[in-house]
mmCIF file of C-alpha atoms and ligand atoms in Angstrom:
data_model
loop_
_atom_site.group_PDB
_atom_site.id
_atom_site.type_symbol
_atom_site.label_atom_id
_atom_site.label_comp_id
_atom_site.label_asym_id
_atom_site.label_seq_id
_atom_site.Cartn_x
_atom_site.Cartn_y
_atom_site.Cartn_z
ATOM 1 C CA MET A 1 18.212 129.671 98.014
ATOM 2 C CA LYS A 2 19.897 133.140 97.136
ATOM 3 C CA LEU A 3 23.520 133.454 97.958
ATOM 4 C CA SER A 4 25.707 136.663 98.015
ATOM 5 C CA VAL A 5 29.406 136.445 98.295
ATOM 6 C CA SER A 6 31.733 139.156 99.243
ATOM 7 C CA GLY A 7 34.816 139.650 101.212
ATOM 8 C CA ARG A 8 38.458 140.188 100.488
ATOM 9 C CA THR A 9 41.272 137.625 100.083
ATOM 10 C CA ALA A 10 43.426 137.528 103.183
ATOM 11 C CA ALA A 11 46.417 139.757 103.118
ATOM 12 C CA THR A 12 49.293 137.409 102.426
ATOM 13 C CA GLY A 13 52.074 140.012 102.710
ATOM 14 C CA ALA A 14 53.650 138.413 105.840
ATOM 15 C CA VAL A 15 56.989 136.803 104.958
ATOM 16 C CA ALA A 16 57.990 134.136 107.399
ATOM 17 C CA ILE A 17 61.431 132.503 107.476
ATOM 18 C CA GLY A 18 60.720 128.814 107.849
ATOM 19 C CA VAL A 19 62.657 126.800 110.391
ATOM 20 C CA SER A 20 64.226 124.755 107.491
ATOM 21 C CA ALA A 21 65.760 127.938 106.030
ATOM 22 C CA VAL A 22 67.073 129.004 109.343
ATOM 23 C CA MET A 23 68.535 125.516 109.854
ATOM 24 C CA LEU A 24 70.166 125.523 106.456
ATOM 25 C CA LEU A 25 71.825 128.821 107.117
ATOM 26 C CA THR A 26 73.140 127.582 110.455
ATOM 27 C CA GLY A 27 74.463 124.290 108.954
ATOM 28 C CA GLY A 28 71.699 122.227 110.531
ATOM 29 C CA SER A 29 70.058 119.384 108.674
ATOM 30 C CA ILE A 30 66.272 119.284 107.718
ATOM 31 C CA ALA A 31 66.277 115.569 107.901
ATOM 32 C CA GLY A 32 66.731 115.678 111.725
ATOM 33 C CA ALA A 33 64.120 118.418 112.218
ATOM 34 C CA ALA A 34 61.617 117.513 114.862
ATOM 35 C CA PRO A 35 57.920 117.555 113.594
ATOM 36 C CA ALA A 36 56.689 121.089 113.619
ATOM 37 C CA PRO A 37 54.664 121.640 116.929
ATOM 38 C CA VAL A 38 51.002 122.352 116.591
ATOM 39 C CA ALA A 39 50.595 126.195 116.589
ATOM 40 C CA ALA A 40 49.065 127.238 119.880
ATOM 41 C CA ALA A 41 45.891 129.239 119.806
ATOM 42 C CA PRO A 42 46.134 132.868 120.943
ATOM 43 C CA ASP A 43 44.348 134.096 124.056
ATOM 44 C CA ILE A 44 41.003 135.446 123.146
ATOM 45 C CA PRO A 45 40.569 138.836 124.944
ATOM 46 C CA VAL A 46 37.322 138.592 126.759
ATOM 47 C CA ALA A 47 37.032 142.384 126.507
ATOM 48 C CA ASN A 48 36.772 142.088 122.792
ATOM 49 C CA VAL A 49 33.963 139.355 123.127
ATOM 50 C CA LYS A 50 32.128 141.640 125.566
ATOM 51 C CA ALA A 51 32.486 144.486 122.989
ATOM 52 C CA HIS A 52 30.550 142.352 120.430
ATOM 53 C CA LEU A 53 27.910 141.613 123.027
ATOM 54 C CA ALA A 54 27.602 145.312 123.695
ATOM 55 C CA GLN A 55 26.956 145.818 120.006
ATOM 56 C CA LEU A 56 24.338 143.092 120.018
ATOM 57 C CA GLN A 57 22.604 144.575 122.988
ATOM 58 C CA SER A 58 22.628 147.931 121.364
ATOM 59 C CA ILE A 59 21.102 146.467 118.164
ATOM 60 C CA ALA A 60 18.306 144.703 120.141
ATOM 61 C CA THR A 61 17.587 148.044 122.208
ATOM 62 C CA ALA A 62 17.279 149.927 118.784
ATOM 63 C CA ASN A 63 15.011 147.182 117.180
ATOM 64 C CA GLY A 64 12.111 146.601 119.483
ATOM 65 C CA GLY A 65 14.223 144.862 122.166
ATOM 66 C CA ASN A 66 15.071 141.650 120.472
ATOM 67 C CA ARG A 67 17.056 140.016 117.581
ATOM 68 C CA ALA A 68 14.589 137.319 116.649
ATOM 69 C CA HIS A 69 13.949 135.661 113.333
ATOM 70 C CA GLY A 70 12.377 137.849 110.798
ATOM 71 C CA ARG A 71 12.715 140.930 112.739
ATOM 72 C CA ALA A 72 15.047 143.986 112.077
ATOM 73 C CA GLY A 73 17.199 143.105 115.000
ATOM 74 C CA TYR A 74 18.341 139.851 113.494
ATOM 75 C CA LYS A 75 19.466 141.224 110.179
ATOM 76 C CA ALA A 76 21.186 144.115 111.849
ATOM 77 C CA SER A 77 23.057 141.639 114.005
ATOM 78 C CA LEU A 78 24.067 139.635 110.939
ATOM 79 C CA ASP A 79 25.150 142.803 109.142
ATOM 80 C CA TYR A 80 27.422 143.681 112.131
ATOM 81 C CA VAL A 81 29.060 140.353 112.071
ATOM 82 C CA LYS A 82 29.471 140.207 108.362
ATOM 83 C CA ALA A 83 31.127 143.628 108.195
ATOM 84 C CA LYS A 84 33.781 142.530 110.743
ATOM 85 C CA LEU A 85 34.500 139.423 108.794
ATOM 86 C CA ASP A 86 34.655 141.016 105.421
ATOM 87 C CA ALA A 87 37.260 143.615 106.811
ATOM 88 C CA ALA A 88 39.253 140.802 108.215
ATOM 89 C CA GLY A 89 39.650 138.987 104.927
ATOM 90 C CA PHE A 90 36.997 136.308 105.129
ATOM 91 C CA THR A 91 34.909 135.106 102.089
ATOM 92 C CA THR A 92 31.350 135.578 103.401
ATOM 93 C CA THR A 93 28.143 134.172 102.117
ATOM 94 C CA VAL A 94 24.651 135.128 103.121
ATOM 95 C CA GLN A 95 22.111 132.267 102.732
ATOM 96 C CA GLN A 96 18.428 133.223 102.665
ATOM 97 C CA PHE A 97 15.500 131.092 103.613
ATOM 98 C CA THR A 98 11.998 131.405 104.671
ATOM 99 C CA SER A 99 10.454 130.277 107.980
ATOM 100 C CA SER A 100 6.931 130.986 109.435
ATOM 101 C CA GLY A 101 6.374 133.447 106.590
ATOM 102 C CA ARG A 102 9.331 135.662 107.407
ATOM 103 C CA THR A 103 12.766 135.855 105.690
ATOM 104 C CA GLY A 104 15.700 134.283 107.523
ATOM 105 C CA TYR A 105 19.551 134.434 106.953
ATOM 106 C CA ASN A 106 22.555 132.204 107.667
ATOM 107 C CA LEU A 107 25.988 133.873 107.512
ATOM 108 C CA VAL A 108 28.852 131.494 106.464
ATOM 109 C CA ALA A 109 32.541 132.773 106.532
ATOM 110 C CA ASP A 110 35.311 130.895 104.963
ATOM 111 C CA TRP A 111 38.946 131.587 105.788
ATOM 112 C CA PRO A 112 40.782 131.313 102.508
ATOM 113 C CA GLY A 113 43.308 128.395 102.294
ATOM 114 C CA GLY A 114 43.577 124.991 103.810
ATOM 115 C CA ASP A 115 42.473 121.660 102.376
ATOM 116 C CA THR A 116 38.778 122.247 101.294
ATOM 117 C CA ASN A 117 38.391 118.432 101.425
ATOM 118 C CA GLN A 118 38.697 118.678 105.148
ATOM 119 C CA VAL A 119 36.585 121.456 106.546
ATOM 120 C CA VAL A 120 36.378 122.371 110.267
ATOM 121 C CA MET A 121 33.294 124.282 111.081
ATOM 122 C CA ALA A 122 32.442 126.352 114.212
ATOM 123 C CA GLY A 123 28.777 127.658 114.342
ATOM 124 C CA SER A 124 26.490 129.509 116.710
ATOM 125 C CA HIS A 125 22.966 130.712 116.363
ATOM 126 C CA LEU A 126 22.613 134.461 115.943
ATOM 127 C CA ASP A 127 18.891 134.717 116.715
ATOM 128 C CA SER A 128 17.323 135.447 119.994
ATOM 129 C CA VAL A 129 13.702 134.774 121.177
ATOM 130 C CA THR A 130 11.198 137.609 120.760
ATOM 131 C CA ALA A 131 11.190 138.116 124.553
ATOM 132 C CA GLY A 132 14.653 139.729 124.738
ATOM 133 C CA ALA A 133 18.143 140.486 123.484
ATOM 134 C CA GLY A 134 19.407 136.936 123.682
ATOM 135 C CA ILE A 135 22.859 137.965 124.948
ATOM 136 C CA ASN A 136 23.661 134.762 126.611
ATOM 137 C CA ASP A 137 21.444 132.824 124.295
ATOM 138 C CA ASN A 138 23.002 133.090 121.980
ATOM 139 C CA GLY A 139 25.086 136.254 121.617
ATOM 140 C CA SER A 140 27.683 134.485 123.809
ATOM 141 C CA GLY A 141 28.476 131.726 121.312
ATOM 142 C CA SER A 142 27.973 134.159 118.308
ATOM 143 C CA ALA A 143 30.570 136.668 119.852
ATOM 144 C CA ALA A 144 33.098 134.030 120.883
ATOM 145 C CA ILE A 145 33.373 132.412 117.434
ATOM 146 C CA LEU A 146 33.435 135.958 115.821
ATOM 147 C CA GLU A 147 36.394 136.912 117.922
ATOM 148 C CA THR A 148 38.011 133.472 117.240
ATOM 149 C CA ALA A 149 37.591 134.174 113.499
ATOM 150 C CA LEU A 150 39.178 137.678 113.978
ATOM 151 C CA ALA A 151 42.066 136.065 115.927
ATOM 152 C CA VAL A 152 42.699 133.579 113.005
ATOM 153 C CA SER A 153 42.879 136.696 110.685
ATOM 154 C CA ARG A 154 45.088 138.571 113.139
ATOM 155 C CA ALA A 155 47.543 135.675 113.456
ATOM 156 C CA GLY A 156 47.541 135.089 109.722
ATOM 157 C CA TYR A 157 46.887 131.513 110.699
ATOM 158 C CA GLN A 158 47.400 129.077 107.872
ATOM 159 C CA PRO A 159 45.854 125.826 109.092
ATOM 160 C CA THR A 160 46.117 122.445 107.261
ATOM 161 C CA LYS A 161 42.390 122.030 107.056
ATOM 162 C CA HIS A 162 39.972 124.690 105.717
ATOM 163 C CA LEU A 163 38.280 126.822 108.424
ATOM 164 C CA ARG A 164 34.564 127.793 108.128
ATOM 165 C CA PHE A 165 32.441 129.704 110.694
ATOM 166 C CA ALA A 166 28.688 129.986 110.680
ATOM 167 C CA TRP A 167 26.063 132.137 112.361
ATOM 168 C CA TRP A 168 22.705 130.456 112.048
ATOM 169 C CA GLY A 169 19.158 132.046 111.650
ATOM 170 C CA ALA A 170 15.863 130.798 113.320
ATOM 171 C CA GLU A 171 17.443 128.406 115.681
ATOM 172 C CA GLU A 172 14.758 129.219 118.152
ATOM 173 C CA LEU A 173 12.155 128.005 115.676
ATOM 174 C CA GLY A 174 13.654 124.729 115.656
ATOM 175 C CA MET A 175 17.228 124.812 114.239
ATOM 176 C CA VAL A 176 15.703 125.958 110.976
ATOM 177 C CA GLY A 177 18.750 127.908 109.476
ATOM 178 C CA SER A 178 21.225 125.086 110.280
ATOM 179 C CA ARG A 179 18.978 122.450 108.922
ATOM 180 C CA TYR A 180 18.410 124.451 105.728
ATOM 181 C CA TYR A 181 22.190 124.744 105.253
ATOM 182 C CA VAL A 182 22.897 120.877 105.922
ATOM 183 C CA ASN A 183 19.930 119.962 103.690
ATOM 184 C CA ASN A 184 21.247 122.128 100.897
ATOM 185 C CA LEU A 185 24.774 120.773 100.945
ATOM 186 C CA SER A 186 25.550 118.256 98.246
ATOM 187 C CA THR A 187 26.536 114.905 99.655
ATOM 188 C CA ALA A 188 30.002 115.389 98.428
ATOM 189 C CA ASN A 189 30.337 118.802 100.341
ATOM 190 C CA ARG A 190 28.629 117.184 103.393
ATOM 191 C CA SER A 191 31.295 114.542 103.445
ATOM 192 C CA LYS A 192 34.041 117.142 103.410
ATOM 193 C CA ILE A 193 33.016 118.402 106.845
ATOM 194 C CA SER A 194 35.425 116.722 109.126
ATOM 195 C CA GLY A 195 33.867 118.250 112.300
ATOM 196 C CA TYR A 196 31.247 120.636 113.436
ATOM 197 C CA LEU A 197 31.700 122.597 116.733
ATOM 198 C CA ASN A 198 28.525 124.137 118.273
ATOM 199 C CA PHE A 199 28.587 127.038 120.805
ATOM 200 C CA ASP A 200 25.151 127.915 122.172
ATOM 201 C CA MET A 201 24.989 129.615 125.658
ATOM 202 C CA ILE A 202 28.558 129.656 126.841
ATOM 203 C CA GLY A 203 28.478 132.711 129.309
ATOM 204 C CA SER A 204 25.674 131.672 131.690
ATOM 205 C CA PRO A 205 25.631 133.872 134.830
ATOM 206 C CA ASN A 206 25.669 130.947 137.139
ATOM 207 C CA PRO A 207 27.866 128.891 135.054
ATOM 208 C CA GLY A 208 28.456 125.149 134.591
ATOM 209 C CA TYR A 209 31.123 123.748 132.410
ATOM 210 C CA PHE A 210 29.543 121.179 130.142
ATOM 211 C CA VAL A 211 31.147 119.460 127.078
ATOM 212 C CA TYR A 212 29.191 117.768 124.378
ATOM 213 C CA ASP A 213 29.712 114.080 124.695
ATOM 214 C CA ASP A 214 29.095 113.327 120.971
ATOM 215 C CA ASP A 215 32.396 112.760 118.949
ATOM 216 C CA PRO A 216 35.041 111.398 121.394
ATOM 217 C CA ALA A 217 38.109 113.142 119.614
ATOM 218 C CA ILE A 218 36.308 116.576 119.752
ATOM 219 C CA GLU A 219 35.137 115.897 123.329
ATOM 220 C CA LYS A 220 38.714 115.033 124.408
ATOM 221 C CA THR A 221 40.043 118.314 122.740
ATOM 222 C CA PHE A 222 37.799 120.273 124.916
ATOM 223 C CA LYS A 223 38.113 118.221 128.129
ATOM 224 C CA ASP A 224 41.963 118.354 127.831
ATOM 225 C CA TYR A 225 41.740 122.143 127.633
ATOM 226 C CA PHE A 226 39.705 122.442 130.805
ATOM 227 C CA THR A 227 41.842 119.845 132.476
ATOM 228 C CA GLY A 228 44.683 122.216 131.807
ATOM 229 C CA LEU A 229 42.708 124.962 133.726
ATOM 230 C CA GLY A 230 42.047 122.668 136.610
ATOM 231 C CA ILE A 231 38.354 122.542 135.789
ATOM 232 C CA SER A 232 36.439 119.325 135.827
ATOM 233 C CA THR A 233 33.620 119.305 133.116
ATOM 234 C CA GLU A 234 30.524 117.284 132.810
ATOM 235 C CA PRO A 235 28.855 115.813 129.695
ATOM 236 C CA GLU A 236 26.254 118.029 128.077
ATOM 237 C CA THR A 237 23.069 115.867 127.856
ATOM 238 C CA GLU A 238 20.223 118.232 128.501
ATOM 239 C CA GLY A 239 20.633 119.754 125.048
ATOM 240 C CA ASP A 240 20.882 116.546 122.898
ATOM 241 C CA GLY A 241 19.065 117.422 119.643
ATOM 242 C CA ARG A 242 18.161 120.952 120.935
ATOM 243 C CA SER A 243 20.707 123.030 119.101
ATOM 244 C CA ASP A 244 22.480 123.504 115.762
ATOM 245 C CA HIS A 245 24.709 120.551 116.071
ATOM 246 C CA ALA A 246 21.682 118.222 115.636
ATOM 247 C CA PRO A 247 21.261 118.482 111.809
ATOM 248 C CA PHE A 248 25.063 117.925 111.312
ATOM 249 C CA GLU A 249 25.043 114.970 113.661
ATOM 250 C CA ASN A 250 21.947 113.487 111.851
ATOM 251 C CA ALA A 251 23.947 113.810 108.566
ATOM 252 C CA GLY A 252 26.773 111.909 110.036
ATOM 253 C CA VAL A 253 29.195 114.805 110.730
ATOM 254 C CA PRO A 254 31.207 114.532 113.998
ATOM 255 C CA VAL A 255 30.020 117.085 116.394
ATOM 256 C CA GLY A 256 31.127 118.671 119.652
ATOM 257 C CA GLY A 257 30.699 121.810 121.580
ATOM 258 C CA LEU A 258 30.423 123.577 124.787
ATOM 259 C CA PHE A 259 27.521 124.823 127.022
ATOM 260 C CA SER A 260 27.312 126.811 130.286
ATOM 261 C CA GLY A 261 23.718 125.885 131.317
ATOM 262 C CA ALA A 262 20.230 127.136 130.834
ATOM 263 C CA ASP A 263 17.168 126.749 133.066
ATOM 264 C CA TYR A 264 18.193 123.618 134.935
ATOM 265 C CA VAL A 265 19.266 124.121 138.586
ATOM 266 C CA LYS A 266 22.953 124.004 139.661
ATOM 267 C CA THR A 267 23.353 121.145 142.360
ATOM 268 C CA ALA A 268 25.435 121.486 145.554
ATOM 269 C CA ALA A 269 28.107 119.237 144.050
ATOM 270 C CA GLN A 270 28.315 121.353 140.905
ATOM 271 C CA ALA A 271 28.610 124.525 142.965
ATOM 272 C CA ALA A 272 31.343 123.048 145.094
ATOM 273 C CA LYS A 273 33.470 122.426 142.035
ATOM 274 C CA TRP A 274 32.413 125.311 139.798
ATOM 275 C CA GLY A 275 31.461 128.029 142.229
ATOM 276 C CA GLY A 276 28.244 129.954 141.841
ATOM 277 C CA THR A 277 24.872 129.310 143.647
ATOM 278 C CA SER A 278 23.435 125.924 144.159
ATOM 279 C CA GLY A 279 19.704 125.482 143.959
ATOM 280 C CA GLN A 280 19.586 128.343 141.341
ATOM 281 C CA ALA A 281 19.228 127.977 137.540
ATOM 282 C CA PHE A 282 22.460 128.243 135.416
ATOM 283 C CA ASP A 283 20.707 131.018 133.664
ATOM 284 C CA ARG A 284 17.660 132.335 135.366
ATOM 285 C CA CYS A 285 16.968 134.712 132.375
ATOM 286 C CA TYR A 286 16.842 131.948 129.778
ATOM 287 C CA HIS A 287 14.469 133.015 126.983
ATOM 288 C CA SER A 288 13.465 136.033 129.138
ATOM 289 C CA SER A 289 13.700 139.809 128.756
ATOM 290 C CA CYS A 290 16.534 139.943 131.403
ATOM 291 C CA ASP A 291 18.924 138.050 128.991
ATOM 292 C CA THR A 292 20.779 141.301 128.401
ATOM 293 C CA SER A 293 24.411 142.311 128.599
ATOM 294 C CA ALA A 294 24.051 142.036 132.416
ATOM 295 C CA ASN A 295 23.194 138.277 132.091
ATOM 296 C CA ILE A 296 26.850 137.152 131.469
ATOM 297 C CA ASN A 297 29.504 135.610 133.741
ATOM 298 C CA ASP A 298 32.815 137.073 132.363
ATOM 299 C CA THR A 299 35.026 134.305 133.639
ATOM 300 C CA ALA A 300 32.857 131.529 131.936
ATOM 301 C CA LEU A 301 32.724 133.646 128.818
ATOM 302 C CA ASP A 302 36.560 134.128 128.820
ATOM 303 C CA ARG A 303 37.388 130.409 129.588
ATOM 304 C CA ASN A 304 34.962 129.189 126.929
ATOM 305 C CA SER A 305 36.119 131.649 124.361
ATOM 306 C CA ASP A 306 39.662 130.478 124.911
ATOM 307 C CA ALA A 307 38.455 126.932 124.703
ATOM 308 C CA VAL A 308 36.779 127.663 121.235
ATOM 309 C CA ALA A 309 39.996 129.011 119.976
ATOM 310 C CA HIS A 310 42.019 126.153 121.300
ATOM 311 C CA ALA A 311 39.749 123.590 119.578
ATOM 312 C CA VAL A 312 39.658 125.572 116.294
ATOM 313 C CA TRP A 313 43.493 125.673 116.178
ATOM 314 C CA GLU A 314 43.991 122.042 117.343
ATOM 315 C CA LEU A 315 41.383 120.340 115.097
ATOM 316 C CA SER A 316 42.488 122.350 111.996
ATOM 317 C CA SER A 317 46.288 122.126 112.342
HETATM 318 N N1 DTR B 401 20.267 127.349 123.922
HETATM 319 C C1 DTR B 401 18.996 126.655 123.733
HETATM 320 C C2 DTR B 401 19.049 125.172 123.220
HETATM 321 C C3 DTR B 401 19.840 124.345 124.244
HETATM 322 C C4 DTR B 401 21.152 123.874 124.120
HETATM 323 N N2 DTR B 401 21.318 123.093 125.159
HETATM 324 C C5 DTR B 401 20.379 123.259 126.020
HETATM 325 C C6 DTR B 401 20.241 122.521 127.289
HETATM 326 C C7 DTR B 401 19.003 122.727 127.965
HETATM 327 C C8 DTR B 401 18.004 123.617 127.417
HETATM 328 C C9 DTR B 401 18.154 124.250 126.114
HETATM 329 C C10 DTR B 401 19.330 123.899 125.447
HETATM 330 C C11 DTR B 401 18.111 127.327 122.831
HETATM 331 O O1 DTR B 401 18.520 128.045 121.907
HETATM 332 O O2 DTR B 401 16.814 127.474 123.135
HETATM 333 CA CA1 CA B 402 40.821 134.837 127.145
HETATM 334 ZN ZN1 ZN B 403 17.078 129.699 123.025
HETATM 335 ZN ZN1 ZN B 404 20.401 128.780 122.098
#
């Protein structure tokens, strides 16, 4: 396993006058101070998420039409994401592995600070199938967690827990990259991961709003967010064991995540509550050449990206 680490320590120039200092100045008492409220996550601009998707589309177009494991389009995708994170102050690590005779890569980005004995992870697979650009599957998840990581940097967010983001290679070959990562964690480091959040297809053109029903606390965090939007979600069951949360779950890590649907067909009842077209797949371009920038529902991508940020802020505070 080869590792390369780069990146810059986050700028810490911001000087904040804490509530306690202000209260002392105005004669207040710290003892009576109410517990600090959980910092609210910022809105994630969906235009920024779509700009990342446009870059991933351009990369696929320039590299044989895909971003698949072992192909030039995958490594170019990883280089794009890594450059954004390095510039934003993350400590990035590229983990190399071999699968089906080709070299694969995971990208792991740590946000400096927080309790490294309590690590909150958010991950998405960055690879596509060979048939196409993989913009919904899974540029959508990759772009959403990238923009969330950049929002952490912009906010100078200093969470109690340590934040780690990951972009997996070779998921389409059977969660190869994420399994390689988990298998190469020491038992001690594995036990420090307090939760893993997975985002794989979150912008489907005929979207559903599914929440992984694995860890109850993580599930509640997501469900409460969508309740606040007046959206009734459903448990995500079709994908059990079919994406990168599976290796973490098998290792005993609490997992959760979001999903907007793949090749299953939206029912009339689902169309009545979510809109869209009943009797049609959530994503008719699943694993097809038409999974391009046009294969995204902006509203679903926006809502799910904001839910990613909400969960990252809430679970790490
Ligand atoms: N995104 C799919 C894996 C996946 C996750 N949830 C579901 C549900 C139904 C079908 C597939 C999936 C992939 O990467 O192939
Ligand atoms: Ca938003
Ligand atoms: Zn897929
Ligand atoms: Zn996927």
